[in-house]
């Protein structure tokens, strides 16, 4: 484990709590959910939790650069010593590739950060996509409906979620199957 992983919570709090309090509520709940999924990812438990704390750091006003939070956050994390894998998990969380394409940043994302398809990436997507903007538990379908309502039908975010929906649902279902196979 990189020593920087222990800084994930405090780093996220420093950048999000005051600047974006609603986003901070979401991030805290995603991280708590990720901690509960730790048994599914073995040696990646701390990595998963760190990525959950940091997954939305790119929204922070002092981190944002391109306006695409996944890429901005990943670049910032890499440049601040959080390691390539945590940066890549943040870069690709919750089907970010579709948003990158909508924003003309798909090639940059692909060139800079490898995408992994593992229980760890699935668990991060699950934690994010089953947590509402105020930290409430939602199903993936409720979360997608909430996003569509919040952004409206013509927004870039709504467009990319429509394309990403099958992949997101698959990741959530894989995590649910892993959970049911490993009862507490």
PDB file of C-alpha atoms in Angstrom:
ATOM      1  CA  UNK A   1       0.000   0.000   0.000  1.00  0.00           C
ATOM      2  CA  UNK A   2       1.251   3.451  -0.851  1.00  0.00           C
ATOM      3  CA  UNK A   3       1.524   5.772   2.155  1.00  0.00           C
ATOM      4  CA  UNK A   4      -0.578   8.272   0.224  1.00  0.00           C
ATOM      5  CA  UNK A   5      -3.686   6.049   0.494  1.00  0.00           C
ATOM      6  CA  UNK A   6      -4.024   7.042   4.146  1.00  0.00           C
ATOM      7  CA  UNK A   7      -4.409  10.624   2.988  1.00  0.00           C
ATOM      8  CA  UNK A   8      -7.388   9.941   0.746  1.00  0.00           C
ATOM      9  CA  UNK A   9     -10.096  10.892   3.238  1.00  0.00           C
ATOM     10  CA  UNK A  10      -8.397  14.050   4.480  1.00  0.00           C
ATOM     11  CA  UNK A  11      -7.496  15.126   0.961  1.00  0.00           C
ATOM     12  CA  UNK A  12     -11.051  14.671  -0.233  1.00  0.00           C
ATOM     13  CA  UNK A  13     -12.421  16.468   2.805  1.00  0.00           C
ATOM     14  CA  UNK A  14     -10.038  19.398   2.357  1.00  0.00           C
ATOM     15  CA  UNK A  15     -11.061  19.912  -1.265  1.00  0.00           C
ATOM     16  CA  UNK A  16     -14.778  19.104  -1.145  1.00  0.00           C
ATOM     17  CA  UNK A  17     -16.316  19.632   2.298  1.00  0.00           C
ATOM     18  CA  UNK A  18     -16.572  23.431   2.245  1.00  0.00           C
ATOM     19  CA  UNK A  19     -16.456  24.061  -1.498  1.00  0.00           C
ATOM     20  CA  UNK A  20     -19.058  21.431  -2.467  1.00  0.00           C
ATOM     21  CA  UNK A  21     -20.908  20.246   0.663  1.00  0.00           C
ATOM     22  CA  UNK A  22     -23.497  18.193  -1.213  1.00  0.00           C
ATOM     23  CA  UNK A  23     -20.767  16.437  -3.214  1.00  0.00           C
ATOM     24  CA  UNK A  24     -18.980  15.800   0.090  1.00  0.00           C
ATOM     25  CA  UNK A  25     -22.078  14.014   1.470  1.00  0.00           C
ATOM     26  CA  UNK A  26     -22.090  11.779  -1.600  1.00  0.00           C
ATOM     27  CA  UNK A  27     -18.367  11.035  -1.357  1.00  0.00           C
ATOM     28  CA  UNK A  28     -18.538  10.143   2.349  1.00  0.00           C
ATOM     29  CA  UNK A  29     -21.356   7.683   1.691  1.00  0.00           C
ATOM     30  CA  UNK A  30     -19.589   6.165  -1.333  1.00  0.00           C
ATOM     31  CA  UNK A  31     -16.446   5.637   0.770  1.00  0.00           C
ATOM     32  CA  UNK A  32     -18.455   4.028   3.583  1.00  0.00           C
ATOM     33  CA  UNK A  33     -20.110   1.716   1.077  1.00  0.00           C
ATOM     34  CA  UNK A  34     -16.728   0.852  -0.454  1.00  0.00           C
ATOM     35  CA  UNK A  35     -15.384  -0.076   2.988  1.00  0.00           C
ATOM     36  CA  UNK A  36     -18.299  -2.488   3.298  1.00  0.00           C
ATOM     37  CA  UNK A  37     -17.300  -4.082  -0.014  1.00  0.00           C
ATOM     38  CA  UNK A  38     -13.676  -4.622   1.019  1.00  0.00           C
ATOM     39  CA  UNK A  39     -14.123  -8.375   1.458  1.00  0.00           C
ATOM     40  CA  UNK A  40     -14.891  -8.673  -2.254  1.00  0.00           C
ATOM     41  CA  UNK A  41     -11.556  -7.290  -3.428  1.00  0.00           C
ATOM     42  CA  UNK A  42      -8.981  -8.951  -1.160  1.00  0.00           C
ATOM     43  CA  UNK A  43      -5.661  -7.142  -1.254  1.00  0.00           C
ATOM     44  CA  UNK A  44      -7.264  -4.205  -3.072  1.00  0.00           C
ATOM     45  CA  UNK A  45      -9.438  -3.221  -0.071  1.00  0.00           C
ATOM     46  CA  UNK A  46      -7.419  -0.117   0.797  1.00  0.00           C
ATOM     47  CA  UNK A  47      -7.095   0.836  -2.860  1.00  0.00           C
ATOM     48  CA  UNK A  48     -10.869   0.586  -3.300  1.00  0.00           C
ATOM     49  CA  UNK A  49     -11.507   2.749  -0.248  1.00  0.00           C
ATOM     50  CA  UNK A  50      -8.963   5.356  -1.345  1.00  0.00           C
ATOM     51  CA  UNK A  51     -10.457   5.501  -4.842  1.00  0.00           C
ATOM     52  CA  UNK A  52     -13.930   5.900  -3.326  1.00  0.00           C
ATOM     53  CA  UNK A  53     -12.797   8.822  -1.159  1.00  0.00           C
ATOM     54  CA  UNK A  54     -11.148  10.433  -4.177  1.00  0.00           C
ATOM     55  CA  UNK A  55     -13.488   9.532  -7.052  1.00  0.00           C
ATOM     56  CA  UNK A  56     -15.053  13.020  -7.270  1.00  0.00           C
ATOM     57  CA  UNK A  57     -12.015  15.140  -6.336  1.00  0.00           C
ATOM     58  CA  UNK A  58     -12.015  16.499  -9.894  1.00  0.00           C
ATOM     59  CA  UNK A  59     -15.154  18.523  -9.114  1.00  0.00           C
ATOM     60  CA  UNK A  60     -13.233  20.603  -6.553  1.00  0.00           C
ATOM     61  CA  UNK A  61     -12.762  24.158  -7.836  1.00  0.00           C
ATOM     62  CA  UNK A  62      -9.039  24.047  -7.071  1.00  0.00           C
ATOM     63  CA  UNK A  63      -8.619  20.755  -8.957  1.00  0.00           C
ATOM     64  CA  UNK A  64     -10.951  21.193 -11.953  1.00  0.00           C
ATOM     65  CA  UNK A  65      -9.243  21.984 -15.238  1.00  0.00           C
ATOM     66  CA  UNK A  66     -11.018  20.599 -18.321  1.00  0.00           C
ATOM     67  CA  UNK A  67     -14.482  20.430 -16.744  1.00  0.00           C
ATOM     68  CA  UNK A  68     -14.440  16.623 -16.937  1.00  0.00           C
ATOM     69  CA  UNK A  69     -14.120  15.624 -13.295  1.00  0.00           C
ATOM     70  CA  UNK A  70     -12.867  12.072 -13.807  1.00  0.00           C
ATOM     71  CA  UNK A  71      -9.909  13.145 -15.947  1.00  0.00           C
ATOM     72  CA  UNK A  72      -9.185  16.273 -13.915  1.00  0.00           C
ATOM     73  CA  UNK A  73      -9.214  14.290 -10.685  1.00  0.00           C
ATOM     74  CA  UNK A  74      -7.059  11.491 -12.059  1.00  0.00           C
ATOM     75  CA  UNK A  75      -4.455  13.892 -13.407  1.00  0.00           C
ATOM     76  CA  UNK A  76      -4.363  15.764 -10.104  1.00  0.00           C
ATOM     77  CA  UNK A  77      -4.060  12.542  -8.104  1.00  0.00           C
ATOM     78  CA  UNK A  78      -1.232  11.256 -10.263  1.00  0.00           C
ATOM     79  CA  UNK A  79       0.638  14.543  -9.967  1.00  0.00           C
ATOM     80  CA  UNK A  80       0.185  14.513  -6.180  1.00  0.00           C
ATOM     81  CA  UNK A  81       1.629  11.034  -5.646  1.00  0.00           C
ATOM     82  CA  UNK A  82      -1.498   8.952  -5.198  1.00  0.00           C
ATOM     83  CA  UNK A  83      -0.226   6.347  -7.645  1.00  0.00           C
ATOM     84  CA  UNK A  84      -1.143   5.218 -11.108  1.00  0.00           C
ATOM     85  CA  UNK A  85      -3.739   2.636 -10.156  1.00  0.00           C
ATOM     86  CA  UNK A  86      -5.835   4.859  -7.894  1.00  0.00           C
ATOM     87  CA  UNK A  87      -5.626   7.585 -10.542  1.00  0.00           C
ATOM     88  CA  UNK A  88      -6.774   5.149 -13.237  1.00  0.00           C
ATOM     89  CA  UNK A  89      -9.685   3.897 -11.109  1.00  0.00           C
ATOM     90  CA  UNK A  90     -10.792   7.504 -10.602  1.00  0.00           C
ATOM     91  CA  UNK A  91     -10.266   8.302 -14.291  1.00  0.00           C
ATOM     92  CA  UNK A  92     -12.550   5.484 -15.400  1.00  0.00           C
ATOM     93  CA  UNK A  93     -15.084   5.331 -12.574  1.00  0.00           C
ATOM     94  CA  UNK A  94     -18.711   4.769 -13.490  1.00  0.00           C
ATOM     95  CA  UNK A  95     -18.277   4.597 -17.252  1.00  0.00           C
ATOM     96  CA  UNK A  96     -16.339   7.840 -17.513  1.00  0.00           C
ATOM     97  CA  UNK A  97     -15.222   6.802 -20.998  1.00  0.00           C
ATOM     98  CA  UNK A  98     -18.670   7.720 -22.334  1.00  0.00           C
ATOM     99  CA  UNK A  99     -18.529  11.193 -20.811  1.00  0.00           C
ATOM    100  CA  UNK A 100     -14.986  11.610 -22.099  1.00  0.00           C
ATOM    101  CA  UNK A 101     -16.217  10.844 -25.614  1.00  0.00           C
ATOM    102  CA  UNK A 102     -19.095  13.341 -25.273  1.00  0.00           C
ATOM    103  CA  UNK A 103     -16.617  16.020 -24.196  1.00  0.00           C
ATOM    104  CA  UNK A 104     -14.036  15.256 -26.882  1.00  0.00           C
ATOM    105  CA  UNK A 105     -11.603  13.879 -24.288  1.00  0.00           C
ATOM    106  CA  UNK A 106     -11.915  10.159 -24.986  1.00  0.00           C
ATOM    107  CA  UNK A 107      -8.506   9.820 -26.589  1.00  0.00           C
ATOM    108  CA  UNK A 108      -6.808  11.738 -23.768  1.00  0.00           C
ATOM    109  CA  UNK A 109      -8.450   9.488 -21.173  1.00  0.00           C
ATOM    110  CA  UNK A 110      -7.491   6.327 -23.033  1.00  0.00           C
ATOM    111  CA  UNK A 111      -3.914   7.477 -23.646  1.00  0.00           C
ATOM    112  CA  UNK A 112      -3.252   8.607 -20.081  1.00  0.00           C
ATOM    113  CA  UNK A 113      -5.011   6.027 -17.920  1.00  0.00           C
ATOM    114  CA  UNK A 114      -5.474   2.293 -18.471  1.00  0.00           C
ATOM    115  CA  UNK A 115      -8.959   0.981 -17.823  1.00  0.00           C
ATOM    116  CA  UNK A 116      -9.268  -2.100 -15.681  1.00  0.00           C
ATOM    117  CA  UNK A 117     -12.170  -4.510 -15.516  1.00  0.00           C
ATOM    118  CA  UNK A 118     -11.855  -6.106 -12.097  1.00  0.00           C
ATOM    119  CA  UNK A 119     -13.876  -6.730  -8.970  1.00  0.00           C
ATOM    120  CA  UNK A 120     -12.242  -3.565  -7.622  1.00  0.00           C
ATOM    121  CA  UNK A 121     -13.417  -1.320 -10.456  1.00  0.00           C
ATOM    122  CA  UNK A 122     -16.865  -2.943 -10.314  1.00  0.00           C
ATOM    123  CA  UNK A 123     -17.069  -2.309  -6.559  1.00  0.00           C
ATOM    124  CA  UNK A 124     -16.147   1.364  -7.028  1.00  0.00           C
ATOM    125  CA  UNK A 125     -18.827   1.744  -9.710  1.00  0.00           C
ATOM    126  CA  UNK A 126     -21.327  -0.057  -7.476  1.00  0.00           C
ATOM    127  CA  UNK A 127     -20.605   2.225  -4.522  1.00  0.00           C
ATOM    128  CA  UNK A 128     -20.940   5.332  -6.694  1.00  0.00           C
ATOM    129  CA  UNK A 129     -23.980   4.225  -8.672  1.00  0.00           C
ATOM    130  CA  UNK A 130     -25.993   3.110  -5.640  1.00  0.00           C
ATOM    131  CA  UNK A 131     -25.399   6.318  -3.674  1.00  0.00           C
ATOM    132  CA  UNK A 132     -27.430   9.460  -4.264  1.00  0.00           C
ATOM    133  CA  UNK A 133     -26.207  13.047  -4.272  1.00  0.00           C
ATOM    134  CA  UNK A 134     -27.011  13.481  -0.563  1.00  0.00           C
ATOM    135  CA  UNK A 135     -25.496  10.154   0.452  1.00  0.00           C
ATOM    136  CA  UNK A 136     -28.734   8.181   0.375  1.00  0.00           C
ATOM    137  CA  UNK A 137     -28.862   4.544  -0.705  1.00  0.00           C
ATOM    138  CA  UNK A 138     -30.462   4.060  -4.107  1.00  0.00           C
ATOM    139  CA  UNK A 139     -30.749   1.258  -6.612  1.00  0.00           C
ATOM    140  CA  UNK A 140     -28.783   1.781  -9.800  1.00  0.00           C
ATOM    141  CA  UNK A 141     -32.050   2.447 -11.636  1.00  0.00           C
ATOM    142  CA  UNK A 142     -33.092   5.076  -9.072  1.00  0.00           C
ATOM    143  CA  UNK A 143     -29.659   6.690  -9.328  1.00  0.00           C
ATOM    144  CA  UNK A 144     -29.819   6.872 -13.113  1.00  0.00           C
ATOM    145  CA  UNK A 145     -33.342   8.351 -12.951  1.00  0.00           C
ATOM    146  CA  UNK A 146     -32.168  10.923 -10.379  1.00  0.00           C
ATOM    147  CA  UNK A 147     -29.290  11.957 -12.638  1.00  0.00           C
ATOM    148  CA  UNK A 148     -31.560  12.320 -15.657  1.00  0.00           C
ATOM    149  CA  UNK A 149     -33.973  14.470 -13.663  1.00  0.00           C
ATOM    150  CA  UNK A 150     -31.225  16.638 -12.164  1.00  0.00           C
ATOM    151  CA  UNK A 151     -29.476  17.352 -15.476  1.00  0.00           C
ATOM    152  CA  UNK A 152     -32.411  17.350 -17.892  1.00  0.00           C
ATOM    153  CA  UNK A 153     -32.829  15.551 -21.213  1.00  0.00           C
ATOM    154  CA  UNK A 154     -30.412  17.603 -23.334  1.00  0.00           C
ATOM    155  CA  UNK A 155     -27.403  17.766 -21.030  1.00  0.00           C
ATOM    156  CA  UNK A 156     -24.132  16.028 -21.928  1.00  0.00           C
ATOM    157  CA  UNK A 157     -24.356  14.103 -18.653  1.00  0.00           C
ATOM    158  CA  UNK A 158     -27.782  12.688 -19.511  1.00  0.00           C
ATOM    159  CA  UNK A 159     -26.588  11.734 -22.990  1.00  0.00           C
ATOM    160  CA  UNK A 160     -23.589   9.824 -21.757  1.00  0.00           C
ATOM    161  CA  UNK A 161     -25.548   8.040 -19.005  1.00  0.00           C
ATOM    162  CA  UNK A 162     -27.991   6.753 -21.600  1.00  0.00           C
ATOM    163  CA  UNK A 163     -25.134   5.159 -23.497  1.00  0.00           C
ATOM    164  CA  UNK A 164     -23.407   3.926 -20.341  1.00  0.00           C
ATOM    165  CA  UNK A 165     -26.463   2.433 -18.652  1.00  0.00           C
ATOM    166  CA  UNK A 166     -26.019  -1.217 -19.759  1.00  0.00           C
ATOM    167  CA  UNK A 167     -22.354  -1.261 -18.727  1.00  0.00           C
ATOM    168  CA  UNK A 168     -23.123   0.388 -15.377  1.00  0.00           C
ATOM    169  CA  UNK A 169     -25.908  -2.051 -14.642  1.00  0.00           C
ATOM    170  CA  UNK A 170     -23.638  -4.975 -15.511  1.00  0.00           C
ATOM    171  CA  UNK A 171     -20.950  -3.778 -13.071  1.00  0.00           C
ATOM    172  CA  UNK A 172     -23.538  -3.304 -10.322  1.00  0.00           C
ATOM    173  CA  UNK A 173     -25.009  -6.765 -10.952  1.00  0.00           C
ATOM    174  CA  UNK A 174     -21.568  -8.397 -10.916  1.00  0.00           C
ATOM    175  CA  UNK A 175     -20.901  -6.790  -7.536  1.00  0.00           C
ATOM    176  CA  UNK A 176     -24.306  -7.889  -6.240  1.00  0.00           C
ATOM    177  CA  UNK A 177     -23.510 -11.466  -7.314  1.00  0.00           C
ATOM    178  CA  UNK A 178     -20.155 -11.303  -5.537  1.00  0.00           C
ATOM    179  CA  UNK A 179     -21.913 -10.006  -2.423  1.00  0.00           C
ATOM    180  CA  UNK A 180     -24.466 -12.805  -2.446  1.00  0.00           C
ATOM    181  CA  UNK A 181     -21.701 -15.382  -2.940  1.00  0.00           C
ATOM    182  CA  UNK A 182     -19.862 -14.060   0.138  1.00  0.00           C
ATOM    183  CA  UNK A 183     -22.462 -13.517   2.856  1.00  0.00           C
ATOM    184  CA  UNK A 184     -21.413 -11.581   5.876  1.00  0.00           C
TER     185      UNK A 184
END
